[in-house]
Coordinates of C-alpha atoms in Angstrom, one line a residue:
X130 CA 47.5 -23.6 -27.7
X131 CA 49.4 -20.7 -26.1
X132 CA 47.9 -20.0 -22.4
X133 CA 47.5 -16.6 -23.4
X134 CA 45.5 -17.3 -25.9
X135 CA 43.9 -20.7 -24.2
X136 CA 42.6 -18.1 -21.1
X137 CA 41.4 -15.5 -23.7
X138 CA 39.4 -18.0 -25.5
X139 CA 38.3 -19.5 -22.4
X140 CA 37.0 -15.6 -21.6
X141 CA 35.7 -15.1 -25.0
X142 CA 33.3 -18.7 -25.0
X143 CA 32.0 -17.2 -21.4
X144 CA 30.9 -14.3 -23.0
X145 CA 29.2 -15.3 -25.5
X146 CA 27.5 -18.2 -23.1
X147 CA 26.6 -15.9 -20.6
X148 CA 24.9 -13.9 -23.0
X149 CA 23.2 -16.5 -24.1
X150 CA 22.3 -17.7 -20.9
X151 CA 20.9 -14.0 -20.3
X152 CA 18.2 -13.8 -23.6
X153 CA 17.0 -17.5 -23.7
X154 CA 14.8 -17.4 -20.7
X155 CA 13.4 -13.9 -21.8
X156 CA 12.9 -16.7 -25.4
X157 CA 11.1 -19.0 -23.7
X158 CA 9.5 -17.0 -20.9
X159 CA 7.5 -15.4 -24.2
X160 CA 6.8 -18.6 -25.5
X161 CA 4.9 -19.6 -22.1
X162 CA 3.1 -15.9 -21.9
X163 CA 1.6 -17.0 -24.9
X164 CA -0.4 -20.1 -23.4
X165 CA -2.0 -17.5 -21.3
X166 CA -4.2 -16.5 -23.7
X167 CA -4.8 -19.7 -25.4
X168 CA -5.7 -21.4 -21.5
X169 CA -8.2 -18.2 -20.8
X170 CA -10.2 -18.7 -24.4
X171 CA -10.7 -22.3 -23.9
X172 CA -11.8 -21.7 -20.4
X173 CA -14.2 -19.1 -21.4
X174 CA -15.4 -21.6 -24.5
X175 CA -15.7 -24.6 -22.3
X176 CA -17.8 -22.6 -19.5
X177 CA -20.4 -21.0 -22.8
X178 CA -20.7 -24.5 -23.5
X179 CA -21.6 -25.4 -19.9
X180 CA -23.3 -23.0 -19.2
X181 CA -25.9 -23.5 -22.6
X182 CA -26.4 -26.8 -21.6
X183 CA -27.1 -25.5 -17.9
X184 CA -29.7 -23.8 -20.3
X185 CA -31.4 -26.5 -21.9
X186 CA -31.4 -27.9 -18.8
X187 CA -34.1 -26.0 -18.0
X188 CA -35.9 -25.5 -20.9
X189 CA -35.9 -29.1 -21.0
X190 CA -37.2 -29.0 -16.8
X191 CA -39.8 -26.2 -17.8
X192 CA -41.1 -28.1 -20.3
X193 CA -41.7 -31.3 -18.4
X194 CA -42.8 -29.5 -15.2
X195 CA -45.2 -27.6 -16.9
X196 CA -46.8 -30.5 -18.9
X197 CA -46.8 -32.8 -15.6
X198 CA -48.6 -29.3 -13.7
X199 CA -49.7 -27.2 -15.5
X200 CA -48.3 -23.9 -12.7
X201 CA -46.6 -21.0 -14.6
X202 CA -43.6 -21.3 -11.9
X203 CA -42.4 -24.1 -13.6
X204 CA -42.5 -22.0 -16.4
X205 CA -39.5 -19.6 -15.1
X206 CA -36.3 -20.6 -15.8
X207 CA -37.9 -21.8 -19.1
X208 CA -37.9 -18.0 -20.4
X209 CA -35.5 -17.0 -18.3
X210 CA -33.4 -20.2 -20.7
X211 CA -35.0 -18.5 -24.0
X212 CA -34.0 -15.0 -23.8
X213 CA -30.4 -15.7 -22.7
X214 CA -30.1 -19.0 -25.8
X215 CA -29.4 -16.8 -28.4
X216 CA -26.6 -14.5 -27.6
X217 CA -24.9 -17.5 -26.3
X218 CA -25.2 -19.7 -29.3
X219 CA -24.0 -16.2 -31.7
X220 CA -20.7 -15.8 -29.3
X221 CA -20.2 -19.4 -29.9
X222 CA -21.0 -18.9 -33.4
X223 CA -18.3 -16.1 -33.6
X224 CA -15.8 -16.9 -31.8
X225 CA -15.5 -20.6 -33.3
X226 CA -11.6 -21.5 -33.6
X227 CA -11.8 -23.6 -36.1
X228 CA -14.3 -25.0 -39.2
X229 CA -14.9 -28.6 -37.0
X230 CA -15.9 -26.3 -33.9
X231 CA -17.5 -23.8 -36.6
X232 CA -19.9 -26.9 -38.1
X233 CA -20.4 -28.2 -34.3
X234 CA -21.6 -25.5 -33.8
X235 CA -23.7 -25.5 -36.7
X236 CA -25.7 -28.6 -35.8
X237 CA -26.1 -27.6 -31.9
X238 CA -27.9 -24.0 -33.4
X239 CA -30.3 -26.2 -35.6
X240 CA -30.8 -28.8 -32.4
X241 CA -31.7 -26.5 -30.2
X242 CA -33.7 -24.1 -32.2
X243 CA -35.9 -27.7 -33.2
X244 CA -36.1 -28.6 -28.7
X245 CA -36.8 -24.5 -28.5
X246 CA -39.4 -24.8 -30.9
X247 CA -40.7 -28.6 -29.5
X248 CA -41.1 -26.2 -25.7
X249 CA -42.7 -24.4 -27.1
X250 CA -45.4 -25.9 -28.8
X251 CA -45.4 -28.5 -25.8
X252 CA -46.1 -25.3 -23.5
X253 CA -48.3 -23.8 -25.7
X254 CA -50.9 -26.8 -26.1
X255 CA -50.9 -27.1 -22.3
X256 CA -51.3 -23.3 -21.7
X257 CA -53.8 -22.4 -24.4
X258 CA -55.8 -25.4 -25.3
X259 CA -55.4 -27.1 -21.9
X260 CA -54.2 -30.7 -23.4
X261 CA -53.7 -33.5 -20.7
X262 CA -50.1 -34.3 -19.5
X263 CA -50.7 -38.0 -21.5
X264 CA -51.6 -36.3 -24.4
X265 CA -48.1 -34.2 -23.9
X266 CA -46.3 -37.9 -24.1
X267 CA -45.1 -37.5 -27.7
X268 CA -43.9 -34.2 -27.6
X269 CA -42.5 -34.5 -24.3
X270 CA -40.1 -38.0 -26.0
X271 CA -39.0 -35.8 -28.7
X272 CA -37.8 -33.3 -26.3
X273 CA -35.8 -36.1 -24.7
X274 CA -34.2 -37.3 -27.6
X275 CA -33.7 -33.8 -29.1
X276 CA -31.9 -33.3 -25.0
X277 CA -30.2 -36.5 -25.4
X278 CA -28.4 -35.6 -29.3
X279 CA -27.7 -32.2 -27.7
X280 CA -25.8 -32.9 -24.4
X281 CA -23.7 -36.0 -27.0
X282 CA -22.9 -32.6 -29.6
X283 CA -22.5 -30.2 -26.7
X284 CA -20.9 -32.4 -24.6
X285 CA -18.5 -33.4 -27.2
X286 CA -17.5 -29.6 -27.2
X287 CA -17.2 -29.3 -23.5
X288 CA -14.2 -32.0 -23.7
X289 CA -12.6 -30.7 -26.8
X290 CA -12.4 -27.7 -24.7
X291 CA -11.0 -29.5 -22.0
X292 CA -7.9 -31.3 -24.1
X293 CA -7.5 -27.4 -25.2
X294 CA -6.9 -26.3 -21.8
X295 CA -5.0 -29.1 -20.7
X296 CA -2.7 -28.6 -23.6
X297 CA -2.2 -24.9 -23.3
X298 CA -1.5 -26.0 -19.7
X299 CA 1.0 -28.9 -20.2
X300 CA 2.9 -26.0 -22.6
X301 CA 3.0 -23.6 -19.9
X302 CA 4.3 -25.8 -17.3
X303 CA 7.1 -27.3 -20.1
X304 CA 7.9 -24.3 -20.2
X305 CA 8.9 -23.8 -16.9
X306 CA 10.4 -26.9 -16.7
X307 CA 12.9 -25.7 -19.5
X308 CA 13.6 -22.9 -17.9
X309 CA 14.0 -24.3 -14.6
X310 CA 16.4 -27.0 -16.5
X311 CA 18.6 -24.3 -18.4
X312 CA 19.0 -22.1 -15.0
X313 CA 20.5 -25.0 -13.8
X314 CA 22.4 -26.3 -16.6
X315 CA 23.9 -23.3 -17.5
X316 CA 24.8 -22.4 -13.7
X317 CA 26.6 -25.6 -14.1
X318 CA 28.4 -24.8 -17.6
X319 CA 29.1 -21.2 -16.6
X320 CA 30.5 -21.5 -13.3
X321 CA 32.9 -25.0 -15.2
X322 CA 34.0 -22.0 -17.3
X323 CA 34.8 -20.0 -14.5
X324 CA 36.5 -22.0 -13.0
X325 CA 39.4 -23.2 -15.8
X326 CA 39.7 -19.1 -16.7
X327 CA 40.3 -18.1 -13.0
X328 CA 42.7 -21.2 -12.7
X329 CA 44.6 -20.1 -15.9
X330 CA 44.6 -16.1 -14.5
X331 CA 45.6 -16.7 -11.6
X332 CA 48.9 -19.6 -12.8
X333 CA 49.8 -17.5 -15.9
X334 CA 48.2 -13.6 -15.8
X335 CA 48.0 -11.8 -13.0
X336 CA 47.5 -8.7 -14.6
X337 CA 44.0 -9.9 -15.7
X338 CA 42.5 -10.9 -12.2
X339 CA 39.8 -7.6 -13.0
X340 CA 38.8 -9.3 -16.0
X341 CA 38.2 -12.7 -14.3
X342 CA 35.6 -10.6 -11.9
X343 CA 33.2 -9.1 -14.1
X344 CA 33.6 -12.2 -15.8
X345 CA 32.8 -13.6 -12.9
X346 CA 30.1 -10.8 -12.2
X347 CA 28.3 -11.0 -15.8
X348 CA 27.6 -15.2 -14.7
X349 CA 26.3 -14.4 -11.1
X350 CA 23.8 -11.7 -13.2
X351 CA 22.7 -14.5 -15.7
X352 CA 21.8 -16.9 -13.1
X353 CA 19.7 -13.9 -11.0
X354 CA 18.2 -13.4 -14.8
X355 CA 17.7 -17.6 -14.8
X356 CA 16.2 -17.6 -11.2
X357 CA 14.2 -15.1 -11.3
X358 CA 12.8 -16.4 -14.5
X359 CA 11.7 -19.4 -13.1
X360 CA 10.1 -17.8 -10.2
X361 CA 8.1 -15.5 -11.8
X362 CA 6.9 -18.4 -14.1
X363 CA 5.6 -20.2 -10.8
X364 CA 3.9 -17.5 -9.3
X365 CA 2.3 -17.1 -12.5
X366 CA 1.1 -20.8 -12.4
X367 CA 0.1 -20.2 -8.8
X368 CA -1.9 -17.2 -9.6
X369 CA -4.0 -18.7 -12.2
X370 CA -5.0 -21.0 -9.6
X371 CA -6.3 -18.3 -7.2
X372 CA -10.3 -17.2 -7.5
X373 CA -10.2 -14.1 -5.3
X374 CA -7.9 -10.9 -4.8
X375 CA -7.8 -11.3 -0.8
X376 CA -6.6 -15.0 -1.2
X377 CA -4.0 -13.5 -4.0
X378 CA -1.4 -12.1 -0.9
X379 CA -0.6 -15.7 0.2
X380 CA 0.8 -16.0 -2.9
X381 CA 2.5 -12.6 -3.7
X382 CA 4.5 -12.1 -0.3
X383 CA 5.8 -15.8 -0.3
X384 CA 7.3 -15.5 -4.1
X385 CA 7.9 -12.2 -3.8
X386 CA 10.2 -12.5 -1.1
X387 CA 11.9 -15.7 -2.7
X388 CA 12.4 -13.4 -6.2
X389 CA 13.6 -10.3 -4.8
X390 CA 14.7 -11.5 -1.3
X391 CA 17.3 -7.8 -1.7
X392 CA 14.5 -5.5 -1.3
X393 CA 11.9 -4.4 0.1
X394 CA 8.4 -3.9 -1.3
X395 CA 5.0 -3.3 -1.9
X396 CA 2.2 -4.4 -4.5
X397 CA -0.7 -1.5 -4.3
X398 CA -4.6 -2.7 -5.6
X399 CA -7.3 -0.1 -6.6
X400 CA -10.5 -1.3 -5.2
X401 CA -13.9 -0.1 -4.6
X402 CA -12.5 4.0 -5.0
X403 CA -10.6 4.8 -8.2
X404 CA -8.1 7.8 -6.3
X405 CA -7.0 5.6 -3.5
X406 CA -4.5 2.2 -3.6
X407 CA -4.8 -0.2 -0.8
X408 CA -1.3 -3.1 -0.7
X409 CA -2.5 -6.1 -1.4
X410 CA 0.8 -7.9 -0.6
X411 CA 4.1 -6.7 1.1
X412 CA 7.6 -8.1 1.3
X413 CA 11.0 -7.3 3.2
X414 CA 11.3 -5.8 6.6
X415 CA 10.7 -3.1 5.4
X416 CA 7.8 -2.2 3.3
X417 CA 5.1 0.3 3.5
X418 CA 1.6 -1.3 4.5
X419 CA -0.8 1.7 4.3
X420 CA -2.9 2.8 1.9
X421 CA -1.7 5.6 -0.5
X422 CA -3.0 8.0 -3.6
X423 CA -3.1 7.7 -6.8
X424 CA -1.9 11.5 -7.1
X425 CA 1.1 10.8 -4.5
X426 CA 3.3 8.7 -6.5
X427 CA 5.3 10.8 -9.8
X428 CA 4.8 6.8 -11.6
X429 CA 1.0 7.2 -11.7
X430 CA 1.0 10.5 -13.0
X431 CA 3.3 9.5 -15.5
X432 CA 1.7 6.1 -16.5
X433 CA 5.2 5.1 -16.5
X434 CA 7.9 3.3 -14.1
X435 CA 9.2 6.2 -12.0
X436 CA 13.2 6.0 -10.2
X437 CA 14.0 7.8 -7.6
X438 CA 17.6 6.6 -7.6
X439 CA 19.6 10.3 -6.5
X440 CA 18.9 13.8 -4.9
X441 CA 18.1 15.3 -7.7
X442 CA 15.1 13.7 -8.7
X443 CA 11.2 13.9 -8.2
X444 CA 10.6 11.7 -4.9
X445 CA 7.0 10.2 -4.9
X446 CA 5.4 11.8 -1.7
X447 CA 4.4 8.1 0.0
X448 CA 8.3 8.1 -0.1
X449 CA 9.0 11.4 1.8
X450 CA 11.0 10.9 4.7
X451 CA 12.0 7.3 3.8
X452 CA 15.3 6.8 4.6
X453 CA 16.5 4.6 1.8
X454 CA 17.7 6.4 -1.2
X455 CA 16.9 4.3 -4.1
X456 CA 13.3 3.6 -5.1
X457 CA 11.8 2.3 -7.9
X458 CA 7.7 3.1 -8.4
X459 CA 6.0 0.5 -11.5
X460 CA 2.7 1.6 -12.9
X461 CA 1.0 -1.9 -13.5
X462 CA -0.9 -1.5 -16.4
X463 CA -3.2 -3.9 -18.8
X464 CA -5.2 -3.1 -21.8
X465 CA -4.9 -0.4 -21.3
X466 CA -6.2 0.0 -17.6
X467 CA -4.3 0.9 -15.0
X468 CA -4.6 -2.2 -11.7
X469 CA -2.4 -0.8 -9.1
X470 CA 1.2 0.0 -8.2
X471 CA 4.3 -1.6 -7.6
X472 CA 6.8 0.1 -5.2
X473 CA 10.5 -1.1 -4.6
X474 CA 12.7 0.0 -2.1
X475 CA 16.3 -0.9 -3.0
X476 CA 19.1 0.6 -1.6
X477 CA 20.4 -2.2 -0.3
X478 CA 21.3 -3.2 -3.9
X479 CA 24.9 -1.8 -5.8
X480 CA 24.3 0.9 -7.9
X481 CA 25.7 -1.9 -10.6
X482 CA 22.9 -4.1 -10.4
X483 CA 20.2 -1.7 -9.9
X484 CA 19.8 -1.5 -13.8
X485 CA 19.3 -5.0 -13.5
X486 CA 17.2 -5.3 -10.9
X487 CA 15.1 -1.8 -12.7
X488 CA 14.5 -4.1 -15.5
X489 CA 13.6 -7.2 -13.8
X490 CA 11.1 -6.3 -11.3
X491 CA 9.2 -3.8 -14.9
X492 CA 9.2 -7.3 -16.4
X493 CA 8.1 -9.0 -13.3
X494 CA 5.5 -5.8 -12.7
X495 CA 3.8 -6.9 -16.2
X496 CA 3.5 -10.5 -15.5
X497 CA 1.8 -9.8 -11.9
X498 CA -0.9 -7.3 -13.5
X499 CA -2.0 -9.6 -16.0
X500 CA -2.3 -12.5 -13.8
X501 CA -4.7 -9.9 -10.8
X502 CA -6.4 -8.7 -13.9
X503 CA -7.4 -12.7 -15.0
X504 CA -8.6 -13.2 -11.1
X505 CA -10.2 -10.4 -10.7
X506 CA -12.5 -11.2 -14.3
X507 CA -12.9 -14.6 -12.4
X508 CA -13.9 -12.9 -9.3
X509 CA -16.5 -11.0 -10.8
X510 CA -17.3 -13.1 -13.5
X511 CA -18.2 -15.9 -10.0
X512 CA -20.0 -12.5 -8.7
X513 CA -22.3 -12.0 -11.8
X514 CA -23.2 -15.7 -11.6
X515 CA -24.5 -15.8 -8.0
X516 CA -25.8 -11.8 -7.3
X517 CA -29.0 -10.6 -8.5
X518 CA -28.1 -7.4 -10.5
X519 CA -31.6 -6.0 -9.5
X520 CA -31.7 -5.8 -5.5
X521 CA -27.6 -7.1 -4.6
X522 CA -29.5 -10.2 -3.2
X523 CA -27.7 -13.8 -3.6
X524 CA -30.1 -15.2 -6.7
X525 CA -32.1 -18.6 -6.8
X526 CA -28.9 -20.2 -8.1
X527 CA -26.6 -19.6 -5.0
X528 CA -30.0 -20.2 -2.7
X529 CA -29.8 -24.2 -4.1
X530 CA -26.4 -24.4 -3.4
X531 CA -26.8 -22.6 0.0
X532 CA -29.4 -24.3 1.7
X533 CA -28.2 -28.0 0.5
X534 CA -24.8 -27.3 2.8
X535 CA -26.3 -25.5 5.5
X536 CA -29.5 -28.1 6.2
X537 CA -26.2 -30.9 5.3
X538 CA -24.6 -28.9 8.7
X539 CA -27.4 -28.4 10.5
X540 CA -28.0 -31.8 10.5
X541 CA -24.4 -33.1 10.8
X542 CA -24.3 -30.5 14.0
X543 CA -28.3 -31.8 15.5
X544 CA -28.8 -27.7 15.3
X545 CA -32.2 -26.5 14.2
X546 CA -32.6 -24.1 10.9
X547 CA -35.6 -22.4 10.0
X548 CA -36.6 -21.0 5.8
X549 CA -37.7 -17.3 6.0
X550 CA -40.4 -17.2 2.7
X551 CA -42.4 -14.0 2.1
X552 CA -43.2 -11.4 -0.8
X553 CA -44.6 -7.4 -1.8
X554 CA -48.4 -7.7 -1.0
X555 CA -50.2 -5.8 -3.7
X556 CA -47.1 -6.0 -6.0
X557 CA -48.8 -6.1 -9.1
X558 CA -51.0 -3.1 -8.7
X559 CA -48.1 -1.3 -7.8
X560 CA -46.6 -2.0 -10.5
X561 CA -49.6 -1.2 -12.6
X562 CA -50.1 1.7 -11.0
X563 CA -46.7 3.1 -10.4
X564 CA -45.4 1.3 -13.1
X565 CA -42.0 -1.0 -13.2
X566 CA -39.6 1.1 -12.1
X567 CA -41.8 1.7 -9.2
X568 CA -41.5 -1.8 -8.5
X569 CA -37.5 -1.9 -8.9
X570 CA -37.7 0.8 -6.5
X571 CA -39.4 -1.1 -4.1
X572 CA -37.9 -4.1 -4.6
X573 CA -34.6 -2.6 -3.8
X574 CA -35.5 -0.8 -0.4
X575 CA -37.6 -3.7 0.4
X576 CA -33.8 -6.2 0.2
X577 CA -31.6 -3.2 1.7
X578 CA -34.2 -3.0 4.6
X579 CA -34.2 -7.1 5.0
X580 CA -30.4 -7.4 4.9
X581 CA -30.3 -4.4 7.3
X582 CA -32.5 -6.8 10.3
X583 CA -30.5 -9.8 9.9
X584 CA -27.5 -11.7 11.4
X585 CA -24.2 -11.3 9.4
X586 CA -24.9 -15.5 9.4
X587 CA -28.1 -15.4 7.5
X588 CA -29.0 -15.2 3.8
X589 CA -31.0 -13.3 2.3
X590 CA -32.2 -14.6 -1.6
X591 CA -33.7 -13.2 -4.0
X592 CA -36.6 -16.4 -5.0
X593 CA -38.3 -14.8 -7.7
X594 CA -40.5 -12.2 -9.1
X595 CA -41.1 -10.2 -5.1
X596 CA -41.0 -13.5 -3.3
X597 CA -37.5 -13.3 -1.2
X598 CA -36.1 -15.9 1.2
X599 CA -34.0 -15.8 3.9
X600 CA -32.2 -19.0 5.2
X601 CA -31.4 -18.8 8.6
X602 CA -28.5 -21.7 10.4
X603 CA -28.4 -22.4 13.7
X604 CA -31.7 -19.8 14.1
X605 CA -34.9 -22.2 16.0
X606 CA -38.6 -22.1 15.6
X607 CA -39.5 -19.5 17.2
X608 CA -36.7 -17.3 16.9
X609 CA -37.3 -17.5 13.2
X610 CA -40.4 -16.1 14.3
X611 CA -38.5 -13.5 16.2
X612 CA -36.7 -12.6 13.2
X613 CA -39.3 -12.7 10.7
X614 CA -41.6 -10.1 12.9
X615 CA -38.1 -7.7 12.8
X616 CA -38.1 -8.3 8.8
X617 CA -41.9 -7.2 9.0
X618 CA -42.0 -3.8 10.5
X619 CA -38.5 -2.7 9.0
X620 CA -40.3 -3.2 5.3
X621 CA -43.3 -1.2 6.7
X622 CA -41.4 1.2 8.4
X623 CA -40.1 1.8 4.5
X624 CA -40.9 4.9 3.2
X625 CA -40.6 5.6 -0.6
X626 CA -40.3 8.4 -3.3
X627 CA -40.5 7.6 -7.3
X628 CA -40.8 10.3 -10.1
X629 CA -41.9 12.9 -7.1
X630 CA -44.6 10.6 -6.2
X631 CA -44.6 8.9 -3.1
X632 CA -45.6 5.2 -2.6
X633 CA -48.1 4.1 -0.1
X634 CA -47.5 2.3 2.5
X635 CA -45.7 -1.3 1.4
X636 CA -46.5 -4.4 3.0
X637 CA -45.0 -8.2 3.0
X638 CA -46.7 -11.1 4.0
X639 CA -44.1 -14.5 6.0
X640 CA -44.1 -17.9 5.6
X641 CA -41.8 -19.8 8.5
X642 CA -40.3 -23.5 8.8
X643 CA -37.9 -24.7 10.3
X644 CA -36.0 -28.1 10.2
X645 CA -36.4 -30.5 11.4
X646 CA -40.2 -30.6 11.3
X647 CA -40.7 -30.4 8.2
X648 CA -37.8 -32.7 6.1
X649 CA -34.7 -33.5 6.0
X650 CA -34.6 -31.6 2.1
X651 CA -34.1 -27.9 0.7
X652 CA -38.2 -28.5 -1.7
X653 CA -39.7 -29.7 1.1
X654 CA -38.5 -26.9 3.4
X655 CA -39.1 -23.7 0.8
X656 CA -43.0 -25.5 -0.1
X657 CA -43.7 -26.0 3.8
X658 CA -43.3 -22.3 3.7
X659 CA -44.4 -21.2 1.1
X660 CA -47.9 -22.7 2.5
X661 CA -47.7 -20.5 5.2
X662 CA -46.7 -17.4 3.2
X663 CA -50.5 -18.2 1.6
X664 CA -52.1 -18.7 4.6
X665 CA -50.5 -14.8 5.5
X666 CA -52.5 -13.6 2.8
X667 CA -55.6 -15.0 3.2
X668 CA -55.4 -14.1 6.6
X669 CA -55.1 -9.7 5.7
X670 CA -51.9 -10.0 4.4
X671 CA -48.5 -8.3 6.3
X672 CA -48.9 -10.8 8.6
X673 CA -45.8 -14.0 9.8
X674 CA -47.6 -17.4 9.9
X675 CA -45.8 -20.6 11.2
X676 CA -45.7 -23.8 8.7
X677 CA -48.6 -26.0 10.1

């Protein structure tokens, strides 16, 4: 084959390969992106099955506790679980992934209904007819057998969902590896083609130098695209392991610096205000690090990416006075909602690279917005699981976790720890007189007054009903009594109006127990504080008593 024809063929092959190199990573990355919803779906259903099993445990423990003791306090988790289980069963059935899972859910539903009926009958017999604990043995044994079957069925579904998550995660990891492997192979192959073509051109066709330069640039751009696709896959994988938005900056800053090494930029996010965007992460020497208003960016006004490329383009207000000529602002949108903004300064790039980086940054902004939306969703679900929606205090579940943790820390550091338990005096009478809405207002006001009267390290929780607990790390008995008295006075000074009526003065009775005086476990401390609380009730209410 003549040298000219050979050089022409090599050049054609190189161009074709460059186009394939540019297209294949996008195709592979789209397949990887399909695995993200599958991973989230499997995780959500695994969580739902876990929640159902936890509620059934609450039913079982409530049934046994009430059958043995006859105390209504054991019915609180039982009642909450009975209210939530029907909606959770419907949600599981509605989202069944296949016929096999649907059959399993039907079995779980039938067993759950039987379990709830058994628990209700046992509780009714104990409550209404005064059945002795021994007489309820058969019912309790039946409930335990039902619970064992439910554990097996639900556990199997949890295992299946975990296997689905593993398969989806493996798909993502394998896809990312394919992108990386293909990029390396394509880079080597293209470099070989480039060397061969350049050698032939230099020897025989000096006038084709310009064509060789164009070929070299095409390969470099393809490698840049491949590297960004591979890096973006690693970024998404890292963001998938983040639990809170505050932790994302530690991932975004180094990853975006590596993905966009020749530019500066900032990722903004809407936080508490709907018209102000706060910087979440920034990279590069000239990155902006101050909050901006949504009206200051044309991209947010237009609802699409906006360039400031020449002097005649509209310049965003937050960029005015900036010496850079080239700016690119891209709204981060997911499911029709604007999460934030990615603003990039690309003045250091040559004009011929601007279009490529515009495309890549746009794709990157879409991927980051989806990942941040998932992080925000996980953060919201975590907060909902530990915060009482009425009082905005931590709930009983968080109390149990944190009290166990703080007690272990106190034992390890040989430091004191105290617990204050209190409830609102005559709360039932207040509800009967002014209505439950007024009772809710009172609980919110008491919660606010309590949080204002404690230290930042103290943990304020709603224990149940009008009862609240404060955990005070590094707080001895005397200091805990003083802090309880401060809370008592703060509540006593609250003035509340509801429906145009002034609610009578609200007071509370307090019981205080300290570690290590009353045992080394949280239950013992809470029981001691509860006993002291009842002493305060008997002594006229609106006072503080130390556990004896």
